Every structure is written in C-alpha cells, then in structure tokens.
XYZ file of C-alpha atoms in Angstrom:
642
model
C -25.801 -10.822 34.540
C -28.692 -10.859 37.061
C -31.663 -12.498 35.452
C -33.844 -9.792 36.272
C -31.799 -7.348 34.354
C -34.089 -5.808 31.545
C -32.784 -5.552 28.431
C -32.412 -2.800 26.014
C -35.370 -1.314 24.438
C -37.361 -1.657 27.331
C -36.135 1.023 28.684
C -32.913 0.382 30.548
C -30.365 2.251 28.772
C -27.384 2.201 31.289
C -24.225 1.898 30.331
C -23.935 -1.506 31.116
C -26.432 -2.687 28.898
C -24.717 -0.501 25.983
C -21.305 -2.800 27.343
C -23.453 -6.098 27.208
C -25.022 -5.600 23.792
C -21.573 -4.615 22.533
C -20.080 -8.023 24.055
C -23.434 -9.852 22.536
C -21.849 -8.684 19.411
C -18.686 -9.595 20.038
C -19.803 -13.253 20.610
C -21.635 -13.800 17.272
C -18.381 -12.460 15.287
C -16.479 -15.167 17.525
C -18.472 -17.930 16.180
C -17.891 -16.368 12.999
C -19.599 -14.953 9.815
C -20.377 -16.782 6.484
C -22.616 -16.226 3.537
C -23.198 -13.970 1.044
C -23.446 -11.104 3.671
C -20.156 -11.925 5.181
C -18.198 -9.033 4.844
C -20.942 -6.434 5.931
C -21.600 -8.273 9.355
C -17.405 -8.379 10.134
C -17.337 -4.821 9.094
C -20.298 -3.784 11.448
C -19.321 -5.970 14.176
C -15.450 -4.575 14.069
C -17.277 -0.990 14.773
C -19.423 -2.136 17.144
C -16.535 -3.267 19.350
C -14.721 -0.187 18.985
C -17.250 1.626 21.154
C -16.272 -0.595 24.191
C -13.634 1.609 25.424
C -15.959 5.030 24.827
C -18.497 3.382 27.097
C -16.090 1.746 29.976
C -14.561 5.017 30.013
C -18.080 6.171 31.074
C -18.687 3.775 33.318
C -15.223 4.366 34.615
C -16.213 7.979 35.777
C -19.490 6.845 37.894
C -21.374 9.699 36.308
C -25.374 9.932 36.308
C -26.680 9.802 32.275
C -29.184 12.334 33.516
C -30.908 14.514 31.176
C -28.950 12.672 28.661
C -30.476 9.469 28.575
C -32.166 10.010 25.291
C -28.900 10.072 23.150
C -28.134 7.120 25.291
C -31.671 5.327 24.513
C -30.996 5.928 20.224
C -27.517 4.353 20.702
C -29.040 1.205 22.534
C -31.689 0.717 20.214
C -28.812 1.039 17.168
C -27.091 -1.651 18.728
C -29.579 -3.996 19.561
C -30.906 -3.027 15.739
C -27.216 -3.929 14.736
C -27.129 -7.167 16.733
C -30.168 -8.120 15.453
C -29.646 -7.783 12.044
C -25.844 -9.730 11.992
C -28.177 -12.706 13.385
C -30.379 -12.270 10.254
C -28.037 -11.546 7.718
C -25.775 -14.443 8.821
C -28.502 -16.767 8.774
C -29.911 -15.578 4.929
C -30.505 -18.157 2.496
C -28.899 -17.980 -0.552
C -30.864 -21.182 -2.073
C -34.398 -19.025 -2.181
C -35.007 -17.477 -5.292
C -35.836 -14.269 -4.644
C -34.035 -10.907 -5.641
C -35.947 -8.670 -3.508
C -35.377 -10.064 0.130
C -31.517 -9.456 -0.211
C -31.856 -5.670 -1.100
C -34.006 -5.257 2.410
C -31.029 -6.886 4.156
C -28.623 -4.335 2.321
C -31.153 -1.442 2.870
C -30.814 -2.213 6.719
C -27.181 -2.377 6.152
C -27.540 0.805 5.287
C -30.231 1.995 7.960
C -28.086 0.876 10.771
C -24.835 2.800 9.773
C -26.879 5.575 9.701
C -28.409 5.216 12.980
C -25.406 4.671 14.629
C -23.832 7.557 13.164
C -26.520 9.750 13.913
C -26.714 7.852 17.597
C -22.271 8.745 18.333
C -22.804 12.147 16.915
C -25.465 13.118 19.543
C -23.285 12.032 22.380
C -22.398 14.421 24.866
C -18.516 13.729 24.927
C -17.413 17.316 26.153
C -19.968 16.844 29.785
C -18.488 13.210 30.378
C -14.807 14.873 29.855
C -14.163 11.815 27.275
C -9.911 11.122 26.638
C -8.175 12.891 23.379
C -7.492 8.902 22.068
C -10.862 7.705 23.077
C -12.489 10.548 21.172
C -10.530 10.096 17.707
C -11.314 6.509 18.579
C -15.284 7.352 18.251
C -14.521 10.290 15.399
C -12.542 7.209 12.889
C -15.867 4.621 13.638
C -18.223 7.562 12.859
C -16.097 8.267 9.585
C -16.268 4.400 8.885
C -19.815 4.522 9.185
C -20.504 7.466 6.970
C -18.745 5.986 3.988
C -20.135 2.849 5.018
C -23.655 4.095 4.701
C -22.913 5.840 1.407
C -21.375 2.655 -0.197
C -24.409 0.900 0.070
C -25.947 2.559 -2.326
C -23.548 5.353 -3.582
C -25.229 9.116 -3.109
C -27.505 8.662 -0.378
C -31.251 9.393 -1.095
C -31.775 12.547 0.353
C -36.020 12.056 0.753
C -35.415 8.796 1.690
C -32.801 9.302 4.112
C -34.784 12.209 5.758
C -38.087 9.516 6.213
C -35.619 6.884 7.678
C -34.193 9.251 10.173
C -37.408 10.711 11.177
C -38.750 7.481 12.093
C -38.105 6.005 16.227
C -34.495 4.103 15.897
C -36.389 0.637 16.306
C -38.324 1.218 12.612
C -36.990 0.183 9.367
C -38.030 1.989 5.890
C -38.364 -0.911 3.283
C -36.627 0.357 0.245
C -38.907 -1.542 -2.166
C -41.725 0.180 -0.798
C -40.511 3.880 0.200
C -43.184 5.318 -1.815
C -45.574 4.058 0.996
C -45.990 5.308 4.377
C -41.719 4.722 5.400
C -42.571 2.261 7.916
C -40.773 -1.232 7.297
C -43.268 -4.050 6.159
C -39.665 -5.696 6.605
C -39.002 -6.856 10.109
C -35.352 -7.964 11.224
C -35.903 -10.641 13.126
C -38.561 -12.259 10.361
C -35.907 -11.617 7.342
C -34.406 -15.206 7.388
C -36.395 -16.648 4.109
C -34.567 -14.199 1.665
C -32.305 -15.062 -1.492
C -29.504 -13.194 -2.837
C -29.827 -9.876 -5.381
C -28.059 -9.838 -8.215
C -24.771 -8.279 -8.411
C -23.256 -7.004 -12.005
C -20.118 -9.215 -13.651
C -16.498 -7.328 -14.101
C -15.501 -7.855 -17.221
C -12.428 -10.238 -17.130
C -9.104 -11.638 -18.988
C -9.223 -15.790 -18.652
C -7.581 -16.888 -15.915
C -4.197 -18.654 -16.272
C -0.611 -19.432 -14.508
C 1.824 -16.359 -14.730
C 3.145 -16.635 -17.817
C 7.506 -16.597 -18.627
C 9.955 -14.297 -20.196
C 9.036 -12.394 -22.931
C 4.993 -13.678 -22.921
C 4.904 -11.492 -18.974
C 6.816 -8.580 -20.496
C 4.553 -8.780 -23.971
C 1.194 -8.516 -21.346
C 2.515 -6.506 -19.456
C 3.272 -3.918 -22.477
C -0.643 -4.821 -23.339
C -1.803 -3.547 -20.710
C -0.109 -0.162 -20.303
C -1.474 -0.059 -23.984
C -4.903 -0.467 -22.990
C -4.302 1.703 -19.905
C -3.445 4.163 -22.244
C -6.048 4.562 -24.413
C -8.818 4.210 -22.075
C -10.944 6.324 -18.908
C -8.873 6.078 -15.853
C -11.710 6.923 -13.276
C -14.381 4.143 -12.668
C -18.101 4.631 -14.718
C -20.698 5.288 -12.365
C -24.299 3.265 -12.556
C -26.291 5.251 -15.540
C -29.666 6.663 -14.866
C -32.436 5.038 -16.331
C -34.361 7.595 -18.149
C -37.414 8.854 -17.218
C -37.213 7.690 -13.432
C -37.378 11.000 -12.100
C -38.907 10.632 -8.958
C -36.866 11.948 -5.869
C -37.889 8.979 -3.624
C -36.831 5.984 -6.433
C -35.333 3.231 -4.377
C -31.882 3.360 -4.355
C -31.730 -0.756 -5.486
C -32.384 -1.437 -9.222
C -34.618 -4.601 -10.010
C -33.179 -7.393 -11.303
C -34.929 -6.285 -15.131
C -33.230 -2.827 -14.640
C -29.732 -4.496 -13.407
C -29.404 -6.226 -16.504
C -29.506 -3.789 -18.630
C -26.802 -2.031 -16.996
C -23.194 -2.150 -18.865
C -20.676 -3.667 -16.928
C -18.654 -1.165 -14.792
C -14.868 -0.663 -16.363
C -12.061 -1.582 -13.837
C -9.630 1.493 -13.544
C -6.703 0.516 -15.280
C -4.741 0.963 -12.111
C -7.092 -1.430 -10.177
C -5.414 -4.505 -12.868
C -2.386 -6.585 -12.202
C -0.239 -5.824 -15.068
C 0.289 -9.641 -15.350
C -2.529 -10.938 -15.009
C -4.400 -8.085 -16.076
C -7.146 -9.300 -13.517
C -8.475 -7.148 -10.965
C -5.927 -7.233 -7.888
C -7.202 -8.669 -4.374
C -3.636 -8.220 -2.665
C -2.108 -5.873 -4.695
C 2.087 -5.649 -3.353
C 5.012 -3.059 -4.595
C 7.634 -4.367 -5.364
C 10.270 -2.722 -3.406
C 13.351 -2.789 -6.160
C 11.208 -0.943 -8.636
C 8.163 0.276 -6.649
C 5.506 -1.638 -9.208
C 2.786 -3.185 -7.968
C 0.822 -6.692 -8.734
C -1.190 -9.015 -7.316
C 0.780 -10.939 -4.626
C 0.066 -14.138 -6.003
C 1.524 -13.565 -9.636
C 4.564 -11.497 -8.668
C 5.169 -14.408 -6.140
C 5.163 -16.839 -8.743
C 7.103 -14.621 -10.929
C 9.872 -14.674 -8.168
C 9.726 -18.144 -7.612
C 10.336 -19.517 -11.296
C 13.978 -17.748 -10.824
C 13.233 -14.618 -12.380
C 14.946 -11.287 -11.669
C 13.939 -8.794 -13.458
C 10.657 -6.542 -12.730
C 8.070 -7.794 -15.431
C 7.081 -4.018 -16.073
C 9.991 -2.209 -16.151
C 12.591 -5.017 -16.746
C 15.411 -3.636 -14.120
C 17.198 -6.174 -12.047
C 15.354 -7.267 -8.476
C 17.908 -6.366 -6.176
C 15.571 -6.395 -3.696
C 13.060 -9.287 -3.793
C 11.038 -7.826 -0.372
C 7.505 -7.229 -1.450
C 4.960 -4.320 0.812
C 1.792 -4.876 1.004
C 0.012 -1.838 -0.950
C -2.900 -0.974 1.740
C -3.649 2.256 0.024
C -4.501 0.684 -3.498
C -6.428 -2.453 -1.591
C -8.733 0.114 0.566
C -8.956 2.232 -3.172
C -10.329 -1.429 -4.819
C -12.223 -2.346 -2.047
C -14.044 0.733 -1.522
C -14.523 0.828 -5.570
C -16.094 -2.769 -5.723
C -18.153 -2.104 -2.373
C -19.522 1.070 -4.677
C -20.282 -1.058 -7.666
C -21.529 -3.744 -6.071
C -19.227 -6.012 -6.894
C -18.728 -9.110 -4.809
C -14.157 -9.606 -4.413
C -13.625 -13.248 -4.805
C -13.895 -15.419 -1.447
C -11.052 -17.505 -1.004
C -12.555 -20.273 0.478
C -15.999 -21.682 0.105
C -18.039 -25.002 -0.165
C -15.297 -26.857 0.298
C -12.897 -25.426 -2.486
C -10.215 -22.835 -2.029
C -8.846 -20.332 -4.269
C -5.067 -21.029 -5.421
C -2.812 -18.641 -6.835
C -3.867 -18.270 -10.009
C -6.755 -18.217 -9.711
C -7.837 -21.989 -9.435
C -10.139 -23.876 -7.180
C -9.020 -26.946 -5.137
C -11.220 -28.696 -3.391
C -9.868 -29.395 0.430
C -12.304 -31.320 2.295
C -9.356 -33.738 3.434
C -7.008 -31.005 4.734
C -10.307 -29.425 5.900
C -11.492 -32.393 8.173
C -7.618 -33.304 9.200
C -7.429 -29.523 10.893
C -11.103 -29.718 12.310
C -9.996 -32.947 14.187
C -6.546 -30.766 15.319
C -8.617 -27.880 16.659
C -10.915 -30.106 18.132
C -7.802 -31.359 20.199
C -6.949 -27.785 21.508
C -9.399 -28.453 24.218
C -8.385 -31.282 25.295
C -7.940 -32.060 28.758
C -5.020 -33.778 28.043
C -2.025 -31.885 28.309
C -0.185 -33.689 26.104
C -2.998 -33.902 23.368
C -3.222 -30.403 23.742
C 0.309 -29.662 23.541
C 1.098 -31.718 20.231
C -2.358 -30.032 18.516
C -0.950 -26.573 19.575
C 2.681 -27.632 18.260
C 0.859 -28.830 14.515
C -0.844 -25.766 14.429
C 1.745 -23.925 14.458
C 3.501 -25.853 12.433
C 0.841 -25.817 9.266
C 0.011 -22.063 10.036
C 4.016 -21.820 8.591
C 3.446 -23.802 5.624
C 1.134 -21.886 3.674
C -1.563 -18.951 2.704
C -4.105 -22.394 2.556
C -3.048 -23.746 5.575
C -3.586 -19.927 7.321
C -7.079 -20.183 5.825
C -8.402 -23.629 6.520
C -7.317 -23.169 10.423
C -9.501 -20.209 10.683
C -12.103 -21.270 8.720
C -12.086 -24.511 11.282
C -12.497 -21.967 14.606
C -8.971 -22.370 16.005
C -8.110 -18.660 16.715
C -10.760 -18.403 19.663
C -8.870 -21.570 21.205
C -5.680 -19.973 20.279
C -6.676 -17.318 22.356
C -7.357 -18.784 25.398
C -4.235 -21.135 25.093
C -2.061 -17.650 25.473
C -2.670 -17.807 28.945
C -1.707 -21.657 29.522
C 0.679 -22.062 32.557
C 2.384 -24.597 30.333
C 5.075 -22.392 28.640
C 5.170 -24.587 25.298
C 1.797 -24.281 24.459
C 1.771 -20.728 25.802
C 4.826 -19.991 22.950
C 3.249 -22.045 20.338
C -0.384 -20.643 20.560
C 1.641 -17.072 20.336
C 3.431 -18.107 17.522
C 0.701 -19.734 15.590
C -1.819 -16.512 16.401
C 1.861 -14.518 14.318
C 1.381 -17.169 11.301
C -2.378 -16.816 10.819
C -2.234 -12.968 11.223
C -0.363 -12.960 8.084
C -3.597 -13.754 6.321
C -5.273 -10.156 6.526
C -8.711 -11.802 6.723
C -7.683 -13.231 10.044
C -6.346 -10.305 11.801
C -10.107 -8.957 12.268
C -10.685 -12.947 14.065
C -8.141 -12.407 16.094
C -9.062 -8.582 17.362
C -12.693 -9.974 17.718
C -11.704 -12.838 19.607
C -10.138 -10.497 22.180
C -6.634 -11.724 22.139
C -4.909 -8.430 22.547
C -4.748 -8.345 26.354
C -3.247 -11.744 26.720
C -0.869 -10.798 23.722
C 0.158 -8.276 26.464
C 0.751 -10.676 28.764
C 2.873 -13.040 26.806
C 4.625 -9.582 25.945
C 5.624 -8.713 29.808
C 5.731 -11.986 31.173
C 6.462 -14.869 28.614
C 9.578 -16.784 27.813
C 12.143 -14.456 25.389
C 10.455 -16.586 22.447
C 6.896 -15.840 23.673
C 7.370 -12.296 24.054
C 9.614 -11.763 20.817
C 6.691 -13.625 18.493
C 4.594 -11.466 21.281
C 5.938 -8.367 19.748
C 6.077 -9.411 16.434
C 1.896 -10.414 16.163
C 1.794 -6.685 17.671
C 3.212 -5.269 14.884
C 1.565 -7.617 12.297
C -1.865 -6.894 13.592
C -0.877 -2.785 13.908
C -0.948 -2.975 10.366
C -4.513 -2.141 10.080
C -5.453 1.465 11.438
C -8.705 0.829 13.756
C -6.063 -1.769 15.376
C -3.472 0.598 16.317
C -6.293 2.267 18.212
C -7.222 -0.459 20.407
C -3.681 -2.394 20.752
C -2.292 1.272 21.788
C -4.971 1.580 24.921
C -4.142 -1.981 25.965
C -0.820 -1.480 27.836
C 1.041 -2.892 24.813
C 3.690 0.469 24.929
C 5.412 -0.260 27.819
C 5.518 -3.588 27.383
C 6.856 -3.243 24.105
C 9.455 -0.369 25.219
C 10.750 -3.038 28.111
C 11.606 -5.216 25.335
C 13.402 -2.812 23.210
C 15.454 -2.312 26.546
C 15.570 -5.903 27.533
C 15.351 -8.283 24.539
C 17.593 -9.710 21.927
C 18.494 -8.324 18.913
C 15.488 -9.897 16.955
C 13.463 -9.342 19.756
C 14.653 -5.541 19.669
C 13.876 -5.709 16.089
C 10.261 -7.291 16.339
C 9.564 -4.283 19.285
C 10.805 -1.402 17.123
C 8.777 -2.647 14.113
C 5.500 -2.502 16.761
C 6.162 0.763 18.430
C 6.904 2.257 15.050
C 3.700 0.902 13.374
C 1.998 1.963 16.730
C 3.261 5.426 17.001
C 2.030 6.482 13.127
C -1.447 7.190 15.052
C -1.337 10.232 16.497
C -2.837 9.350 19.797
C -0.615 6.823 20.871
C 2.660 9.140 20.354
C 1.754 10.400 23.851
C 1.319 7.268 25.560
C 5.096 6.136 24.350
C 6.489 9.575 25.677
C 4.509 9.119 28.963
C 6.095 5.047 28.809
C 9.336 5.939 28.112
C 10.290 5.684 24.782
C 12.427 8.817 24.567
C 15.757 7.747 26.980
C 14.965 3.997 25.369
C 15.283 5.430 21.276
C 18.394 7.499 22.941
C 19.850 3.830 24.244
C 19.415 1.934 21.408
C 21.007 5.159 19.154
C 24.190 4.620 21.001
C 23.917 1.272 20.221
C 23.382 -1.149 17.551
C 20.091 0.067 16.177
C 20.230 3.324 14.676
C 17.905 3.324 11.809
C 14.751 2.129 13.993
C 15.532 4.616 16.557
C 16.004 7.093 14.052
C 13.138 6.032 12.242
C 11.046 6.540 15.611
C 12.351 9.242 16.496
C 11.699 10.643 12.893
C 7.742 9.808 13.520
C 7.157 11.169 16.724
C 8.921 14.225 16.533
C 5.934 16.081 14.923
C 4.733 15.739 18.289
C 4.562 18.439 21.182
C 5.141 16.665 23.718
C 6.938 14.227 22.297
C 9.234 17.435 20.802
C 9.720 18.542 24.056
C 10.975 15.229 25.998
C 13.313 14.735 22.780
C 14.689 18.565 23.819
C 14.725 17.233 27.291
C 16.803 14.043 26.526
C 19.841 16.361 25.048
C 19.178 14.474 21.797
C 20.053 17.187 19.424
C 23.863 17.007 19.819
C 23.441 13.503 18.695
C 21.583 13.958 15.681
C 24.004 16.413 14.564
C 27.184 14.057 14.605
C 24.874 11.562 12.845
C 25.254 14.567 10.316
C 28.643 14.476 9.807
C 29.384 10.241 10.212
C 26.093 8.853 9.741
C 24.928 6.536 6.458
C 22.991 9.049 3.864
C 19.669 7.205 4.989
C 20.904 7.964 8.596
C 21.976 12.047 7.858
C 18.126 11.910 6.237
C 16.455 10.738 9.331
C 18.505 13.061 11.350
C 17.888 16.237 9.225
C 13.883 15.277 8.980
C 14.224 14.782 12.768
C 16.160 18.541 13.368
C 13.972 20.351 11.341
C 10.876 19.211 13.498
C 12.431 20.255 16.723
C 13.476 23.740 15.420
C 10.597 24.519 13.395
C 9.532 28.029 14.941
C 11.903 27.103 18.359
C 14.366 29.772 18.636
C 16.446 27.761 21.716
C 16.619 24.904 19.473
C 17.881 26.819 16.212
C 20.328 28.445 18.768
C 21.435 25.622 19.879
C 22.142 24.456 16.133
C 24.221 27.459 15.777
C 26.401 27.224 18.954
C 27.098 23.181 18.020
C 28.146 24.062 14.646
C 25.412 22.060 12.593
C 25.761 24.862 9.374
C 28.381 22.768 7.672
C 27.220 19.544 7.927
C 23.855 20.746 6.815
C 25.317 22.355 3.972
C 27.571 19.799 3.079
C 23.735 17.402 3.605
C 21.827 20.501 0.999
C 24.410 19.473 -1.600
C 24.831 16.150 -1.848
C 22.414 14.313 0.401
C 19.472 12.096 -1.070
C 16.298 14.265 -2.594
C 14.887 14.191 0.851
C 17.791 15.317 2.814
C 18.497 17.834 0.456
C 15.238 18.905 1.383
C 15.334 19.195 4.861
C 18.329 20.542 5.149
C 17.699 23.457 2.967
C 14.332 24.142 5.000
C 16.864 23.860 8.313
C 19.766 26.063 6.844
C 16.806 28.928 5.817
C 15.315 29.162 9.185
C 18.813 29.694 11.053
C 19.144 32.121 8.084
C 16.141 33.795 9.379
C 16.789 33.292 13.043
C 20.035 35.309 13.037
C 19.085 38.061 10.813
C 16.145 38.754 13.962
C-alpha cells in the first residue's frame, strides 16, 4: 500500500481501507490468539473476515460511496475499534491482580459487537445491488453479533446500551463507571496492564478413567436419577436486592460474585458417564445417545459393545459429532460466564479423562519440524511435510501441539508447492488437523481455501481426493459453507464426482452435500452442473449420495426446475418399485418436493403409474416414507378430483 495512504479514522473511508483493516485482522488471527481472552478475539476476528466478500463485491462494482459515506465512516471506525482491541486483549496480563481491568476488556467485547452490528445494519445493500449469498452472508455475521453482544452480559442494559450507542463509534463507555458522564476513562490501546475477573466454578463429579461393566451402567442409571429429580433449564444470575438502579453495571464485583450460588448444569449438558459437563459431546449412531467423545471412545476401545445407557448391542460403532448440543453448551457457559476447559496450556495438555500431561518434549520436537517447513531445502522440506502428516494421523495431541507450534500457515503456503509430494502431504496433513474443530477456524483464517481449490482442480488424484475430503471436513461449520461455497469449490468438486475414483467420488459427494445444506449455495451447484452429474452417478454405483443430494436440493426452485428438466422423475419412480427402503425414502421425499403444488409434475406421476408403488411405499415403507408417500398419494387425490 502506498505510504501516503491515510488510514482509517482520519477520514479515508474507501473501500479499500475497509479491505485493508479487514486483512490487518486477518494477520493478527494468523499469528494466533492466546490468553485468557482467547476465544472472544477468534470469534471476532472469524466475523471480521466474513465481511471481505461484502466489501470486494463493492469494490467490484466501481460505484461512488457518495452520500453514503457516513455508514461507511461507523463501519471503519468499528473495525479499526475491533482491530485494536484483539491487539489489547491478546496482549492482557493475567499475572496482575486486578479484577476490574478484565471486565473493561469484556465491556468492549461487548461495545464492539454492538457497533458493528449497528455499523452492517446501516448499510445501504439494496443501492449497491449486493448478491442473494453475499447478503445472507452479512445477515448470519449480524445474527452472530447480536447474540454475541447479549452473551456478554446476558439482557443487555437498555440505559446503558442507549449511552454507548449515542456516543461517536471511536468512544468507549467504561462499565465500572457508567454512572458518570458515558465517556470511557478506559482507552484500548492503554488496556495492556489488566488482570483477569473472576469467573464462577461449575459444580463437578471428580474426575476419573471411564469406568467398566456394571460400575458405567450403575452411573449411568445415577444420573438419569438425578436428571430426574432436578430443574432441566439452566438458573439464571440472581439479583442482588436492593440494586435497583437502571444503569447498574452489567459486571458484578468480585465481593458480589462470590456470593453468587454456583449455576446448575442442565442435566442434558452432562455426559452420562462421566457425569461431567460435555466439551465434544457425540451420538452414538446404534442407539442415538450421546457422551463426551472422549469417554464413549474409551468405552469402545476396552472391547465393549453395548451402549452404556441403554445397554443394546453397538452394531454400529460410527460416532456424529452432536453440533447442536455443543453450540447449546457453549452458548450456555458463554452466558454464565463460565470458562470450557482449554486443552492445551503452559505446557500441559488435557488427556481423555480429563488428565494433564505435560508435553514440552513433543512440544519442542514439532517446533523444530515446523521450523523445517521453510526450509530452502527441498528435501528438508519434503521429509518435515511427510512427519507432519504423519503425527497429524496419530492423535487428537499430536493435531493440537502442531497448531499450537504455527504449522497450518506454512501448511498453507506448501499447497501451492510445484513439488507434487509436498503439495499432497501439506493437503493431507491440513485433512488430519481439521479434525480437531479448534483448528478448522486456523485454517479458514489462514486463507487456505483458495489453494484447497486448486489442489481440488489441478492436483494429483490423491491431492484432490484429500482436496475434497478437507472440503467437506471444514463445511462442517456453517459460516464455512458460506465462504468455501463463493470460492469456486462447486465445480471443482462436481468435476470430481464426474472424474474421480470411487473414494474420491465419495469424499466429493460428502462436500457438495455438506455444501448444498446452505441455501445459497444450492444455486451455484445447479448453475455448475450438479443436476446431469447426480443423474450420472444414479445410474451408476452411487445411489444413496445422489439421492441424498438430490433429496437436499430439491426444496429448491431452481434447482426443482433443472431436476424437471433432467427427466429425473421417471427414475425416481422405478427406484420406487426396486430400490432399498432407505432408497424408496429418498425417492418419495424427493417426488413430493417436485410435485408439491405442480400440476405437470403430479400429471406426470399419474401417466407413469407411480399410485401403486406409492401405495405399496404408504404401507409398508419406513416412518418417513410412509410419510411422504401418503402426502404424495393425497395431492394426486386432489389433483384429479380438479
């Protein structure tokens, strides 16, 4: 950037500043987060960079900010308040005793969400004729932030909110003094000699290895005792009586903390083995129970095969992450101000049970591996890349310790080696740490989506099948299936599905499926090409992911209309008759989208004679296909008696 260039605040608010603070941001989450304040500078930065493609797209159109530049001036000064407080809250000092300085840093937490919020909802998206997927894009950060804003501190402080937003975007209210004038006698960039609050204790079971046989199923039976007989919902903070002033703080001094009881964990929030609060809480498919990962695991692994809870037979050992109870726990400990364990930290990591083991050795080994990533060797580099990958397999520590030692960034930049070994195992190892939910917000932050995309199109059948599959592992989280979708990683995936192997079909259905659950990339696979390639792989050896597809974007207009198109409902309706039952459920699910209130398509039921199979489906199909097909078998009901 030219030197002269002035910076925001000053009074340049161009677009490309808004693109340069963003990328400022960017580079401080690259070198990585730590502290007590950890989490809330990921979280903020992961927003942040969201707002890249609203503001390219912008840029993109050449258009003059005009008589809009003062919705343009609050989000600059929001981001340059948001860059300057990660600096600050990165660099807090945990070692000062002081329990006031840390509920400032959490009250500008709070501050900034707001102002950003406020800043995105005061754009003018409908004059610079912003994209459908770019929009939603901007509509799921300014959700974020809301409930960002409102965890903080639970119900916001109306007066207090009012006074914050009333003041210029470049002012801070200090919560410890809001009965003052509103103006911040906190400044952000002088907020570096602080301590930590204090946070209230959960109330926990000791912590212990998973115990065996009838000891699990005896806790286990505790526990739904316990469950039983107590409040399900969480206990909110009490009010301390005879505070009634509207413009209290929203933070409680550390006197007033203390005296606070312990908030109950929600029964449902426990691992019924461990009865400890879960951190990666897994169903277990055979049964549908959850538990903490971890315990379950272990459960598995000591040749057990029975479900601890409900004692049926594990036919199935496959455990799903639970991503709906995790966000649940999250957001519940986040509202009660409860820190989730760390898993790593001065020098110790957190085992499976709950343990610490210190892991300086492993920790300096991998620092000298990463260190060799750069080399200039090609060789050196080649072998590090290779025992990266290799340790990344290994284990949950090993995914940890990597990150923790800055290898993702390198990883990154390795993608795009000419050297096709190091290019497949820097793919590969990127897979293997992405396992590790922590490290799938590294990787998005370190930008390593567009030369996934490359590997995808251009790599060697290895590259672009472990391509795929970090695609779909990283898709996992929703904000990410907003930015992999605008990144060209559709077609590239759909030429696979055409091109690949069978696991590399595999690993490209998993993506596009994962993909294709948000609604704005269902679109962008019609407009790739997805229809005729679903239809391919249907007549082939893949049914149940094309199906399964099929089954997810068929809710879609347009994508309803190229499935019409593709002459895909005579297909569907022999599935009907010699398909497997999950196959005939896919297939009703998939007809009764197309036909909903589409009298060519109902007709066209009629004339192929789909009544009997779908009868035959009503009676003695699984719940769901019973389901479907009665909805299906009462609209052509309808249709002919018109």
């Amino acid at each position: 950037m030219a030197g002269g260039e002035a910076t925001a605040g000053t009074g340049d608010h161009s677009v490309d500043t808004l693109l340069r603070l963003i990328h400022e941001v960017s580079q401080i989450s690259i070198a990585g987060f730590c502290g007590k304040f950890k989490k809330d500078c990921t979280d903020l930065a992961r927003r942040v960079a969201l707002l890249a493609h609203l503001l390219e797209e912008i840029k993109d159109l050449n258009t003059h900010l005009g008589s809009f530049n003062s919705c343009f001036s609050d989000l600059s000064l929001a981001l340059l308040a948001a860059k300057n407080l990660l600096l600050a809250a990165n660099e807090f000092d945990t070692k000062i005793p002081s329990g006031s300085a840390a509920k400032k840093i959490l009250f500008q937490f709070q501050c900034v969400t707001w102002k950003l919020e406020k800043a995105l909802d005061s754009l003018p998206y409908d004059h610079f004729d912003i994209s459908e997927e770019v929009r939603e894009q901007v509509e799921l950060v300014r959700i974020q932030l809301r409930r960002a804003t409102e965890r903080y501190s639970g119900p916001v402080n109306s007066n207090l909110l009012s006074r914050s937003l009333s003041q210029p975007l470049d002012k801070e209210i200090d919560p410890l003094h809001s009965g003052n004038s509103g103006i911040a006698s906190l400044h952000i960039e002088n907020i570096g000699n602080i301590d930590h609050d204090v946070r209230p204790k959960v109330r926990r079971v000791p912590q212990g290895s998973v115990p065996n046989g009838s000891a699990c199923s005896q806790i286990v039976q505790e526990s739904e005792r316990i469950g039983n007989s107590s409040k399900m919902s969480e206990v909110g903070v009490p009010e301390i009586s005879g505070s009634t002033r509207e413009d209290d703080s929203p933070f409680k001094s550390h006197t007033e903390s203390e005296k606070l009881d312990c908030p109950v964990i929600p029964v449902e929030f426990l691992c019924p083995i461990s009865l400890e609060l879960m951190r990666d809480p897994v169903i277990v498919a055979a049964t549908g129970q959850t538990y903490e990962r971890s315990y379950i695991q272990q459960w598995i692994d000591g040749g057990h095969t029975t479900c601890p809870k409900t004692q049926q037979q594990l036919q199935n050992l496959t455990l799903t992450p639970n991503y709906a109870l995790r966000n649940l726990i999250s957001d519940w400990c986040a509202k009660n101000n409860i820190e989730q364990s760390t898993t790593f930290a001065n020098g110790k990591i957190k085992k499976g049970d709950g343990s610490f083991r210190y892991v300086s050795r492993e920790v300096a080994a991998i620092e000298v591996i990463v260190r060799k990533l750069s080399s200039r060797s090609i060789e050196d580099c080649r072998a590090a890349v290779a025992e990266i990958r290799s340790l990344s397999k290994r284990s949950t520590e090993n995914r940890i310790l990597i990150a923790e030692a800055g290898a993702i960034p390198v990883l990154v930049k390795l993608l795009t080696s000419e050297d096709r070994q190091i290019q497949e195992n820097a793919v590969t190892a990127i897979l293997n740490l992405s396992i590790f939910d922590e490290n799938k917000g590294i990787i998005m932050l370190a930008g390593a989506i567009p030369s996934i995309v490359q590997v995808l199109r251009a790599g060697s059948m290895e590259a672009r099948e472990n391509a795929a599959a970090t695609i779909f592992s990283l898709s996992l989280g929703d904000e990410n299936k907003i930015l992999i979708g605008g990144s060209g990683a559709i077609p590239a995936l759909i030429d696979l599905l055409l091109t690949g192997n069978i696991r590399g079909k595999k690993d490209a259905a998993s993506a596009l499926f994962n993909l294709c659950i948000y609604q704005g990339n269902k679109g962008r696979a019609v407009r790739a090409g997805i229809i005729p390639a679903l239809l391919k792989i249907l007549t082939d050896s893949m049914v149940d992911e094309a199906l399964t597809i099929l089954s997810v974007l068929a809710n879609h207009q347009e994508a309803k209309a190229a499935i019409t198109r593709a002459s895909t409902i005579p297909v569907l309706i022999d599935l009907l008759r010699t398909g497997l039952p999950r196959n005939k459920e896919n297939a009703a699910a998939i007809l009764l989208s197309l036909c909903k209130r589409d009298s060519e398509n109902l007709a066209c039921l009629c004339r192929l004679g789909a009544v009997i199979p779908l009868s035959e489906l009503a009676k003695s199909g699984t719940e769901r296909a019973k389901r479907k097909a009665t909805s299906l078998l009462e609209y052509l009901r309808k249709s002919q008696q018109l």
